[in-house]
Amino acid sequence: MKAAVLKSFGSPLAIENVPEPVLGTGEVIVDVVATRVLSYMNEVFDGTRNYALDLPIIPGPGGIGRVRAIGPDATKLVVGNWVFCDPTVRSRDDAVAPDIALQGLTAAGPGGMRLQQHFRHGSFAEQMRVPTENVKRIGTITSEEATQWCALGTLLVPYGGFLAANLQAGETVLVSGATGNFGSAAVSVALAMGAACVVAPGRNEAILADLVRRFGSRVKPIRLTGVEDDDRDSMKRAASGPIDCVFDIMPPSVSTNVVRAAVMTVRPYGRVVLMGGVGMAGGAGLDLPYPWIMRNCISIHGVWMYPPDAASRLIALVRAGLLRLDEYQATTFDLDHANAAVEHAAAHGGPFKLTVIRP
């Protein structure tokens, strides 16, 4: 089969023929129809992000495809089913604290690297092998619709954060990083889950205005000034009431002052979700006042990805019409032009934009 292979950091993907994946027990083989290209994949491939990858590897986190072959432990899947391939692979021998690898992208710790050594190859290929539990049926779609269904991979990240925070319908949410790719997805997911109000701070006024245009008056845009106390007061005033949940998805380049200003808008007994990259590129970590956390009974959730059932639940939100995939505008490439797709994704990231490879 044809695949795009990363052989060394800093080198372009090699488009070549590789052996087809071999089915094992507890696994499914999927014919990949469409797979998204992350906006920062170029930084993964050149080593800037220092992701844990055992090279050579076929990259690509998740994708949309059709079931080609199933193992003996699959009782619901049928060959030909349209499915989402969830890239969050978990070890099966510790339900309390499983090791995790993101198939085709990275791994966490020695246990995650052991997972990657088996489920190493991702979706930049004509076929991929996936753990049975990571194959989620999405119902009948057309081949053309598979492109927009790739947005699931983006939307799942904030959905996992809101599930961890137990977001309830009618609550007020603040999304720190609302003008970014994952942040704008968080705005749409929070509204789909029934948030009464989403405070959306940012510096890009055009994107803030676009969020209001897309989702209406439940979005409360706030232009950040960089002055921590002033920004915190502005965010609080914009909310229709106390802020129940703060969701942070800021990238590594952002100052901790900006993150802290948002986090400390949350009400007493409120919840904070940290899913961003602050501190991952070095520099100071996030400093929060111990007395403020303790005396206000603040719950802080560090969340990496999402629980195993999140993809199926998010698919149900899409099927119910509560979450719209047609918000996303996609540019597609074939597998032969995978390197061009990576360049395009880096140059054209941002809210509601997809770069997709269709093998």
mmCIF file of C-alpha atoms in Angstrom:
data_model
loop_
_atom_site.group_PDB
_atom_site.id
_atom_site.type_symbol
_atom_site.label_atom_id
_atom_site.label_comp_id
_atom_site.label_asym_id
_atom_site.label_seq_id
_atom_site.Cartn_x
_atom_site.Cartn_y
_atom_site.Cartn_z
ATOM 1 C CA MET A 1 0.000 0.000 0.000
ATOM 2 C CA LYS A 2 1.037 3.619 -0.416
ATOM 3 C CA ALA A 3 1.976 5.659 2.655
ATOM 4 C CA ALA A 4 3.793 8.821 3.749
ATOM 5 C CA VAL A 5 6.707 7.873 6.009
ATOM 6 C CA LEU A 6 8.709 10.097 8.373
ATOM 7 C CA LYS A 7 12.204 8.583 8.448
ATOM 8 C CA SER A 8 14.117 11.287 10.286
ATOM 9 C CA PHE A 9 13.321 14.626 11.907
ATOM 10 C CA GLY A 10 13.866 17.518 9.554
ATOM 11 C CA SER A 11 13.429 15.464 6.396
ATOM 12 C CA PRO A 12 10.343 15.519 4.149
ATOM 13 C CA LEU A 13 7.846 12.684 4.225
ATOM 14 C CA ALA A 14 8.792 9.845 1.879
ATOM 15 C CA ILE A 15 5.871 8.699 -0.291
ATOM 16 C CA GLU A 16 6.437 5.011 -0.901
ATOM 17 C CA ASN A 17 4.922 1.544 -0.933
ATOM 18 C CA VAL A 18 4.990 -0.258 2.425
ATOM 19 C CA PRO A 19 3.604 -3.613 3.622
ATOM 20 C CA GLU A 20 -0.120 -3.683 4.390
ATOM 21 C CA PRO A 21 -0.975 -3.913 8.101
ATOM 22 C CA VAL A 22 -1.599 -7.426 9.430
ATOM 23 C CA LEU A 23 -4.726 -8.023 11.531
ATOM 24 C CA GLY A 24 -4.367 -9.328 15.073
ATOM 25 C CA THR A 25 -6.844 -10.148 17.833
ATOM 26 C CA GLY A 26 -8.300 -6.958 19.315
ATOM 27 C CA GLU A 27 -7.578 -5.015 16.141
ATOM 28 C CA VAL A 28 -9.368 -3.653 13.083
ATOM 29 C CA ILE A 29 -7.987 -2.757 9.668
ATOM 30 C CA VAL A 30 -9.496 0.405 8.184
ATOM 31 C CA ASP A 31 -9.294 1.775 4.653
ATOM 32 C CA VAL A 32 -8.461 5.451 5.225
ATOM 33 C CA VAL A 33 -10.674 7.824 3.218
ATOM 34 C CA ALA A 34 -9.788 11.166 4.853
ATOM 35 C CA THR A 35 -7.424 12.323 7.582
ATOM 36 C CA ARG A 36 -6.717 15.799 8.958
ATOM 37 C CA VAL A 37 -3.304 17.434 9.055
ATOM 38 C CA LEU A 38 -2.634 19.319 12.281
ATOM 39 C CA SER A 39 -1.534 22.924 11.833
ATOM 40 C CA TYR A 40 1.649 22.227 13.809
ATOM 41 C CA MET A 41 2.611 18.949 12.094
ATOM 42 C CA ASN A 42 5.572 20.721 10.492
ATOM 43 C CA GLU A 43 6.904 21.443 13.996
ATOM 44 C CA VAL A 44 6.500 17.777 14.931
ATOM 45 C CA PHE A 45 8.296 16.598 11.809
ATOM 46 C CA ASP A 46 11.228 19.015 12.125
ATOM 47 C CA GLY A 47 11.691 18.153 15.820
ATOM 48 C CA THR A 48 10.754 21.572 17.207
ATOM 49 C CA ARG A 49 7.996 20.141 19.392
ATOM 50 C CA ASN A 50 10.185 17.289 20.645
ATOM 51 C CA TYR A 51 7.354 14.775 20.382
ATOM 52 C CA ALA A 52 8.145 11.201 21.369
ATOM 53 C CA LEU A 53 8.252 9.298 18.077
ATOM 54 C CA ASP A 54 10.020 6.024 17.369
ATOM 55 C CA LEU A 55 11.110 6.511 13.755
ATOM 56 C CA PRO A 56 10.494 5.535 11.039
ATOM 57 C CA ILE A 57 6.754 6.039 11.376
ATOM 58 C CA ILE A 58 3.679 6.647 9.248
ATOM 59 C CA PRO A 59 2.256 9.758 10.933
ATOM 60 C CA GLY A 60 -1.331 10.942 11.149
ATOM 61 C CA PRO A 61 -3.560 11.051 14.266
ATOM 62 C CA GLY A 62 -6.907 9.411 13.551
ATOM 63 C CA GLY A 63 -9.031 9.600 10.457
ATOM 64 C CA ILE A 64 -12.275 8.664 8.740
ATOM 65 C CA GLY A 65 -12.540 5.434 6.803
ATOM 66 C CA ARG A 66 -14.312 2.154 6.181
ATOM 67 C CA VAL A 67 -13.767 -1.116 7.990
ATOM 68 C CA ARG A 68 -11.742 -3.537 5.896
ATOM 69 C CA ALA A 69 -11.245 -6.428 8.345
ATOM 70 C CA ILE A 70 -12.226 -7.186 11.945
ATOM 71 C CA GLY A 71 -10.911 -9.529 14.611
ATOM 72 C CA PRO A 72 -12.864 -12.255 16.475
ATOM 73 C CA ASP A 73 -13.641 -10.008 19.459
ATOM 74 C CA ALA A 74 -15.650 -7.447 17.427
ATOM 75 C CA THR A 75 -19.393 -8.090 17.729
ATOM 76 C CA LYS A 76 -20.944 -4.868 16.413
ATOM 77 C CA LEU A 77 -18.621 -3.769 13.613
ATOM 78 C CA VAL A 78 -19.262 -4.930 10.068
ATOM 79 C CA VAL A 79 -16.926 -4.793 7.094
ATOM 80 C CA GLY A 80 -17.791 -1.624 5.163
ATOM 81 C CA ASN A 81 -18.892 0.415 8.221
ATOM 82 C CA TRP A 82 -17.964 4.103 8.111
ATOM 83 C CA VAL A 83 -15.875 4.805 11.209
ATOM 84 C CA PHE A 84 -13.813 7.387 13.045
ATOM 85 C CA CYS A 85 -10.401 6.063 14.110
ATOM 86 C CA ASP A 86 -9.728 7.486 17.573
ATOM 87 C CA PRO A 87 -5.963 8.108 17.884
ATOM 88 C CA THR A 88 -5.913 7.975 21.716
ATOM 89 C CA VAL A 89 -4.612 4.461 22.338
ATOM 90 C CA ARG A 90 -4.671 3.219 25.940
ATOM 91 C CA SER A 91 -3.018 0.214 27.541
ATOM 92 C CA ARG A 92 -5.554 -2.483 28.419
ATOM 93 C CA ASP A 93 -3.995 -3.806 31.632
ATOM 94 C CA ASP A 94 -4.627 -0.851 33.965
ATOM 95 C CA ALA A 95 -8.096 0.677 33.844
ATOM 96 C CA VAL A 96 -7.292 3.177 36.616
ATOM 97 C CA ALA A 97 -4.140 4.743 35.158
ATOM 98 C CA PRO A 98 -3.569 3.460 31.614
ATOM 99 C CA ASP A 99 -0.542 4.416 29.580
ATOM 100 C CA ILE A 100 -1.417 6.504 26.515
ATOM 101 C CA ALA A 101 -0.051 6.973 23.031
ATOM 102 C CA LEU A 102 -1.487 9.130 20.272
ATOM 103 C CA GLN A 103 -1.278 6.836 17.269
ATOM 104 C CA GLY A 104 0.811 8.395 14.540
ATOM 105 C CA LEU A 105 1.758 11.431 16.664
ATOM 106 C CA THR A 106 3.372 10.969 20.109
ATOM 107 C CA ALA A 107 3.444 8.991 23.345
ATOM 108 C CA ALA A 108 3.569 9.698 27.072
ATOM 109 C CA GLY A 109 6.263 7.991 29.105
ATOM 110 C CA PRO A 110 7.922 4.582 28.710
ATOM 111 C CA GLY A 111 4.583 2.741 28.723
ATOM 112 C CA GLY A 112 3.221 4.992 26.004
ATOM 113 C CA MET A 113 6.314 4.334 23.912
ATOM 114 C CA ARG A 114 5.724 0.581 24.239
ATOM 115 C CA LEU A 115 2.194 1.127 22.926
ATOM 116 C CA GLN A 116 3.570 3.189 20.055
ATOM 117 C CA GLN A 117 5.969 0.440 19.068
ATOM 118 C CA HIS A 118 2.955 -1.692 18.175
ATOM 119 C CA PHE A 119 0.284 0.855 17.191
ATOM 120 C CA ARG A 120 2.909 3.168 15.719
ATOM 121 C CA HIS A 121 1.605 3.841 12.241
ATOM 122 C CA GLY A 122 -1.105 6.434 11.694
ATOM 123 C CA SER A 123 -3.466 7.564 8.996
ATOM 124 C CA PHE A 124 -1.209 9.035 6.288
ATOM 125 C CA ALA A 125 -1.645 5.768 4.422
ATOM 126 C CA GLU A 126 -4.189 3.811 2.417
ATOM 127 C CA GLN A 127 -4.811 1.483 5.378
ATOM 128 C CA MET A 128 -4.205 1.546 9.120
ATOM 129 C CA ARG A 129 -4.441 -0.921 11.995
ATOM 130 C CA VAL A 130 -6.433 0.337 14.995
ATOM 131 C CA PRO A 131 -7.377 -1.158 18.386
ATOM 132 C CA THR A 132 -10.942 -2.473 18.204
ATOM 133 C CA GLU A 133 -12.164 -0.127 20.957
ATOM 134 C CA ASN A 134 -10.819 2.887 19.044
ATOM 135 C CA VAL A 135 -12.991 2.291 15.987
ATOM 136 C CA LYS A 136 -16.199 4.349 16.382
ATOM 137 C CA ARG A 137 -19.118 3.914 13.984
ATOM 138 C CA ILE A 138 -20.425 7.186 12.556
ATOM 139 C CA GLY A 139 -23.305 5.893 10.435
ATOM 140 C CA THR A 140 -23.803 6.205 6.711
ATOM 141 C CA ILE A 141 -21.979 9.046 4.978
ATOM 142 C CA THR A 142 -20.687 9.707 1.484
ATOM 143 C CA SER A 143 -17.020 9.671 0.555
ATOM 144 C CA GLU A 144 -17.178 13.449 0.066
ATOM 145 C CA GLU A 145 -18.653 13.961 3.553
ATOM 146 C CA ALA A 146 -15.711 12.097 5.086
ATOM 147 C CA THR A 147 -13.607 15.239 4.650
ATOM 148 C CA GLN A 148 -15.702 17.338 7.036
ATOM 149 C CA TRP A 149 -16.061 14.472 9.504
ATOM 150 C CA CYS A 150 -12.309 14.883 10.075
ATOM 151 C CA ALA A 151 -13.286 17.870 12.263
ATOM 152 C CA LEU A 152 -14.176 15.314 14.965
ATOM 153 C CA GLY A 153 -10.481 15.081 15.833
ATOM 154 C CA THR A 154 -10.368 18.797 16.661
ATOM 155 C CA LEU A 155 -13.718 18.965 18.434
ATOM 156 C CA LEU A 156 -12.951 15.966 20.650
ATOM 157 C CA VAL A 157 -10.170 17.770 22.498
ATOM 158 C CA PRO A 158 -12.306 20.492 24.121
ATOM 159 C CA TYR A 159 -15.175 18.021 24.505
ATOM 160 C CA GLY A 160 -12.897 15.915 26.703
ATOM 161 C CA GLY A 161 -12.126 18.961 28.810
ATOM 162 C CA PHE A 162 -15.766 19.841 29.316
ATOM 163 C CA LEU A 163 -16.618 16.240 30.210
ATOM 164 C CA ALA A 164 -13.884 16.324 32.876
ATOM 165 C CA ALA A 165 -15.374 19.545 34.253
ATOM 166 C CA ASN A 166 -18.888 18.062 34.191
ATOM 167 C CA LEU A 167 -20.223 21.024 32.222
ATOM 168 C CA GLN A 168 -23.977 21.377 32.669
ATOM 169 C CA ALA A 169 -26.595 22.948 30.421
ATOM 170 C CA GLY A 170 -27.281 26.542 31.396
ATOM 171 C CA GLU A 171 -23.818 27.233 32.803
ATOM 172 C CA THR A 172 -21.473 30.066 31.851
ATOM 173 C CA VAL A 173 -18.132 29.144 30.301
ATOM 174 C CA LEU A 174 -14.989 31.144 29.556
ATOM 175 C CA VAL A 175 -12.734 29.833 26.781
ATOM 176 C CA SER A 176 -9.154 31.084 27.170
ATOM 177 C CA GLY A 177 -7.716 30.883 23.671
ATOM 178 C CA ALA A 178 -11.057 31.255 21.892
ATOM 179 C CA THR A 179 -9.563 32.659 18.680
ATOM 180 C CA GLY A 180 -7.400 29.605 17.960
ATOM 181 C CA ASN A 181 -8.190 26.343 16.190
ATOM 182 C CA PHE A 182 -8.979 24.321 19.323
ATOM 183 C CA GLY A 183 -10.349 27.366 21.179
ATOM 184 C CA SER A 184 -12.956 28.138 18.528
ATOM 185 C CA ALA A 185 -13.883 24.443 18.575
ATOM 186 C CA ALA A 186 -14.332 24.774 22.341
ATOM 187 C CA VAL A 187 -16.799 27.618 21.825
ATOM 188 C CA SER A 188 -18.918 25.528 19.457
ATOM 189 C CA VAL A 189 -18.748 22.435 21.696
ATOM 190 C CA ALA A 190 -19.721 24.351 24.848
ATOM 191 C CA LEU A 191 -22.755 25.802 23.074
ATOM 192 C CA ALA A 192 -23.703 22.368 21.699
ATOM 193 C CA MET A 193 -23.577 21.012 25.266
ATOM 194 C CA GLY A 194 -26.023 23.708 26.367
ATOM 195 C CA ALA A 195 -23.858 26.480 27.785
ATOM 196 C CA ALA A 196 -25.971 29.587 28.342
ATOM 197 C CA CYS A 197 -23.073 31.936 27.682
ATOM 198 C CA VAL A 198 -19.501 31.592 26.409
ATOM 199 C CA VAL A 199 -17.078 34.418 27.192
ATOM 200 C CA ALA A 200 -14.529 34.521 24.352
ATOM 201 C CA PRO A 201 -11.416 36.620 25.068
ATOM 202 C CA GLY A 202 -8.783 37.266 22.425
ATOM 203 C CA ARG A 203 -6.749 39.871 20.563
ATOM 204 C CA ASN A 204 -7.996 39.189 17.034
ATOM 205 C CA GLU A 205 -11.140 41.292 16.722
ATOM 206 C CA ALA A 206 -12.030 39.853 13.307
ATOM 207 C CA ILE A 207 -12.108 36.302 14.674
ATOM 208 C CA LEU A 208 -14.079 37.409 17.735
ATOM 209 C CA ALA A 209 -16.649 39.062 15.472
ATOM 210 C CA ASP A 210 -16.814 35.895 13.371
ATOM 211 C CA LEU A 211 -17.579 33.800 16.462
ATOM 212 C CA VAL A 212 -20.534 36.080 17.231
ATOM 213 C CA ARG A 213 -21.670 35.902 13.597
ATOM 214 C CA ARG A 214 -21.589 32.109 13.661
ATOM 215 C CA PHE A 215 -23.114 31.469 17.071
ATOM 216 C CA GLY A 216 -25.056 34.578 18.047
ATOM 217 C CA SER A 217 -25.493 36.507 21.256
ATOM 218 C CA ARG A 218 -24.588 33.610 23.557
ATOM 219 C CA VAL A 219 -20.961 34.398 22.647
ATOM 220 C CA LYS A 220 -19.534 37.367 24.574
ATOM 221 C CA PRO A 221 -16.324 38.604 22.903
ATOM 222 C CA ILE A 222 -13.648 40.427 24.894
ATOM 223 C CA ARG A 223 -10.575 42.068 23.373
ATOM 224 C CA LEU A 224 -7.540 41.432 25.576
ATOM 225 C CA THR A 225 -5.194 44.313 26.412
ATOM 226 C CA GLY A 226 -2.406 42.375 28.112
ATOM 227 C CA VAL A 227 -2.994 44.120 31.443
ATOM 228 C CA GLU A 228 -3.858 41.207 33.727
ATOM 229 C CA ASP A 229 -6.183 42.879 36.232
ATOM 230 C CA ASP A 230 -7.985 44.938 33.589
ATOM 231 C CA ASP A 231 -8.523 41.893 31.372
ATOM 232 C CA ARG A 232 -9.854 39.853 34.295
ATOM 233 C CA ASP A 233 -12.363 42.569 35.173
ATOM 234 C CA SER A 234 -13.481 42.865 31.524
ATOM 235 C CA MET A 235 -14.055 39.127 31.252
ATOM 236 C CA LYS A 236 -16.095 39.034 34.436
ATOM 237 C CA ARG A 237 -18.246 41.943 33.299
ATOM 238 C CA ALA A 238 -18.930 40.285 29.948
ATOM 239 C CA ALA A 239 -20.446 37.197 31.538
ATOM 240 C CA SER A 240 -24.172 37.072 32.106
ATOM 241 C CA GLY A 241 -23.494 35.893 35.649
ATOM 242 C CA PRO A 242 -20.825 34.048 37.634
ATOM 243 C CA ILE A 243 -18.429 32.056 35.450
ATOM 244 C CA ASP A 244 -18.895 28.377 36.270
ATOM 245 C CA CYS A 245 -16.116 26.895 34.174
ATOM 246 C CA VAL A 246 -12.877 28.225 32.624
ATOM 247 C CA PHE A 247 -11.349 26.215 29.791
ATOM 248 C CA ASP A 248 -7.732 27.032 28.839
ATOM 249 C CA ILE A 249 -6.276 25.907 25.503
ATOM 250 C CA MET A 250 -3.577 28.563 25.070
ATOM 251 C CA PRO A 251 -0.461 27.567 23.066
ATOM 252 C CA PRO A 252 3.093 27.361 24.525
ATOM 253 C CA SER A 253 4.002 30.835 23.254
ATOM 254 C CA VAL A 254 1.467 32.669 25.443
ATOM 255 C CA SER A 255 2.420 34.494 28.627
ATOM 256 C CA THR A 256 1.261 32.956 31.893
ATOM 257 C CA ASN A 257 -0.240 36.348 32.825
ATOM 258 C CA VAL A 258 -2.862 35.916 30.094
ATOM 259 C CA VAL A 259 -3.749 32.434 31.305
ATOM 260 C CA ARG A 260 -3.914 33.460 34.965
ATOM 261 C CA ALA A 261 -6.162 36.420 34.156
ATOM 262 C CA ALA A 262 -8.686 34.029 32.610
ATOM 263 C CA VAL A 263 -8.385 31.252 35.205
ATOM 264 C CA MET A 264 -9.052 33.587 38.111
ATOM 265 C CA THR A 265 -12.379 34.766 36.703
ATOM 266 C CA VAL A 266 -14.017 31.528 37.831
ATOM 267 C CA ARG A 267 -16.574 31.733 40.633
ATOM 268 C CA PRO A 268 -16.135 30.172 44.086
ATOM 269 C CA TYR A 269 -16.667 26.384 43.812
ATOM 270 C CA GLY A 270 -16.034 26.711 40.064
ATOM 271 C CA ARG A 271 -13.997 24.454 37.783
ATOM 272 C CA VAL A 272 -10.899 25.147 35.688
ATOM 273 C CA VAL A 273 -9.732 22.914 32.828
ATOM 274 C CA LEU A 274 -6.107 23.124 31.669
ATOM 275 C CA MET A 275 -5.523 21.623 28.205
ATOM 276 C CA GLY A 276 -3.094 24.140 26.692
ATOM 277 C CA GLY A 277 0.651 24.241 26.215
ATOM 278 C CA VAL A 278 1.827 26.894 28.659
ATOM 279 C CA GLY A 279 5.272 26.011 29.984
ATOM 280 C CA MET A 280 5.891 23.208 27.491
ATOM 281 C CA ALA A 281 8.435 25.258 25.557
ATOM 282 C CA GLY A 282 10.338 26.235 28.706
ATOM 283 C CA GLY A 283 10.037 29.333 30.833
ATOM 284 C CA ALA A 284 7.936 29.971 33.901
ATOM 285 C CA GLY A 285 5.040 27.729 34.776
ATOM 286 C CA LEU A 286 1.559 28.886 35.716
ATOM 287 C CA ASP A 287 1.566 30.535 39.164
ATOM 288 C CA LEU A 288 -1.808 30.517 40.958
ATOM 289 C CA PRO A 289 -2.388 31.738 44.530
ATOM 290 C CA TYR A 290 -2.757 28.824 46.939
ATOM 291 C CA PRO A 291 -5.116 30.764 49.301
ATOM 292 C CA TRP A 292 -7.409 31.689 46.382
ATOM 293 C CA ILE A 293 -7.684 28.060 45.267
ATOM 294 C CA MET A 294 -8.219 26.741 48.789
ATOM 295 C CA ARG A 295 -10.590 29.359 50.206
ATOM 296 C CA ASN A 296 -12.750 29.437 47.077
ATOM 297 C CA CYS A 297 -12.833 25.644 46.715
ATOM 298 C CA ILE A 298 -11.627 25.814 43.116
ATOM 299 C CA SER A 299 -11.371 22.513 41.223
ATOM 300 C CA ILE A 300 -8.518 22.425 38.704
ATOM 301 C CA HIS A 301 -8.549 19.654 36.105
ATOM 302 C CA GLY A 302 -5.493 18.865 34.054
ATOM 303 C CA VAL A 303 -6.826 17.008 31.017
ATOM 304 C CA TRP A 304 -4.956 15.300 28.196
ATOM 305 C CA MET A 305 -7.346 14.257 25.442
ATOM 306 C CA TYR A 306 -10.677 12.650 26.461
ATOM 307 C CA PRO A 307 -12.298 9.501 27.926
ATOM 308 C CA PRO A 308 -12.815 6.368 25.793
ATOM 309 C CA ASP A 309 -16.538 6.958 25.226
ATOM 310 C CA ALA A 310 -16.152 10.620 24.203
ATOM 311 C CA ALA A 311 -15.991 10.029 20.444
ATOM 312 C CA SER A 312 -19.264 8.091 20.362
ATOM 313 C CA ARG A 313 -20.974 10.749 22.486
ATOM 314 C CA LEU A 314 -19.675 13.552 20.276
ATOM 315 C CA ILE A 315 -20.849 11.722 17.151
ATOM 316 C CA ALA A 316 -24.305 11.612 18.751
ATOM 317 C CA LEU A 317 -24.217 15.414 19.191
ATOM 318 C CA VAL A 318 -23.405 15.795 15.501
ATOM 319 C CA ARG A 319 -26.140 13.362 14.446
ATOM 320 C CA ALA A 320 -28.646 15.237 16.637
ATOM 321 C CA GLY A 321 -27.862 18.491 14.820
ATOM 322 C CA LEU A 322 -26.492 20.150 17.960
ATOM 323 C CA LEU A 323 -22.942 20.355 16.611
ATOM 324 C CA ARG A 324 -22.388 21.357 12.989
ATOM 325 C CA LEU A 325 -19.455 20.077 10.983
ATOM 326 C CA ASP A 326 -20.280 22.366 8.066
ATOM 327 C CA GLU A 327 -18.741 25.241 10.034
ATOM 328 C CA TYR A 328 -15.411 23.857 8.820
ATOM 329 C CA GLN A 329 -13.866 24.803 5.484
ATOM 330 C CA ALA A 330 -11.553 22.105 4.161
ATOM 331 C CA THR A 331 -8.700 22.031 1.662
ATOM 332 C CA THR A 332 -7.823 18.543 0.426
ATOM 333 C CA PHE A 333 -4.672 16.887 -0.917
ATOM 334 C CA ASP A 334 -3.971 13.392 -2.191
ATOM 335 C CA LEU A 335 -1.346 11.220 -0.516
ATOM 336 C CA ASP A 336 1.272 11.974 -3.159
ATOM 337 C CA HIS A 337 1.167 15.602 -2.027
ATOM 338 C CA ALA A 338 1.353 14.954 1.728
ATOM 339 C CA ASN A 339 4.301 17.334 2.154
ATOM 340 C CA ALA A 340 2.353 20.112 0.445
ATOM 341 C CA ALA A 341 -0.543 19.369 2.807
ATOM 342 C CA VAL A 342 1.746 19.805 5.831
ATOM 343 C CA GLU A 343 2.973 23.151 4.483
ATOM 344 C CA HIS A 344 -0.584 24.268 3.769
ATOM 345 C CA ALA A 345 -1.769 23.336 7.258
ATOM 346 C CA ALA A 346 1.019 25.404 8.830
ATOM 347 C CA ALA A 347 0.222 28.439 6.679
ATOM 348 C CA HIS A 348 -3.562 28.219 6.874
ATOM 349 C CA GLY A 349 -4.383 27.190 10.433
ATOM 350 C CA GLY A 350 -7.016 28.922 12.500
ATOM 351 C CA PRO A 351 -10.663 28.690 13.445
ATOM 352 C CA PHE A 352 -12.875 26.338 11.442
ATOM 353 C CA LYS A 353 -10.210 25.448 8.886
ATOM 354 C CA LEU A 354 -9.215 21.919 7.928
ATOM 355 C CA THR A 355 -6.364 20.583 5.861
ATOM 356 C CA VAL A 356 -7.180 17.018 4.848
ATOM 357 C CA ILE A 357 -5.309 14.228 3.077
ATOM 358 C CA ARG A 358 -7.475 11.798 1.120
ATOM 359 C CA PRO A 359 -5.407 8.644 0.494
#
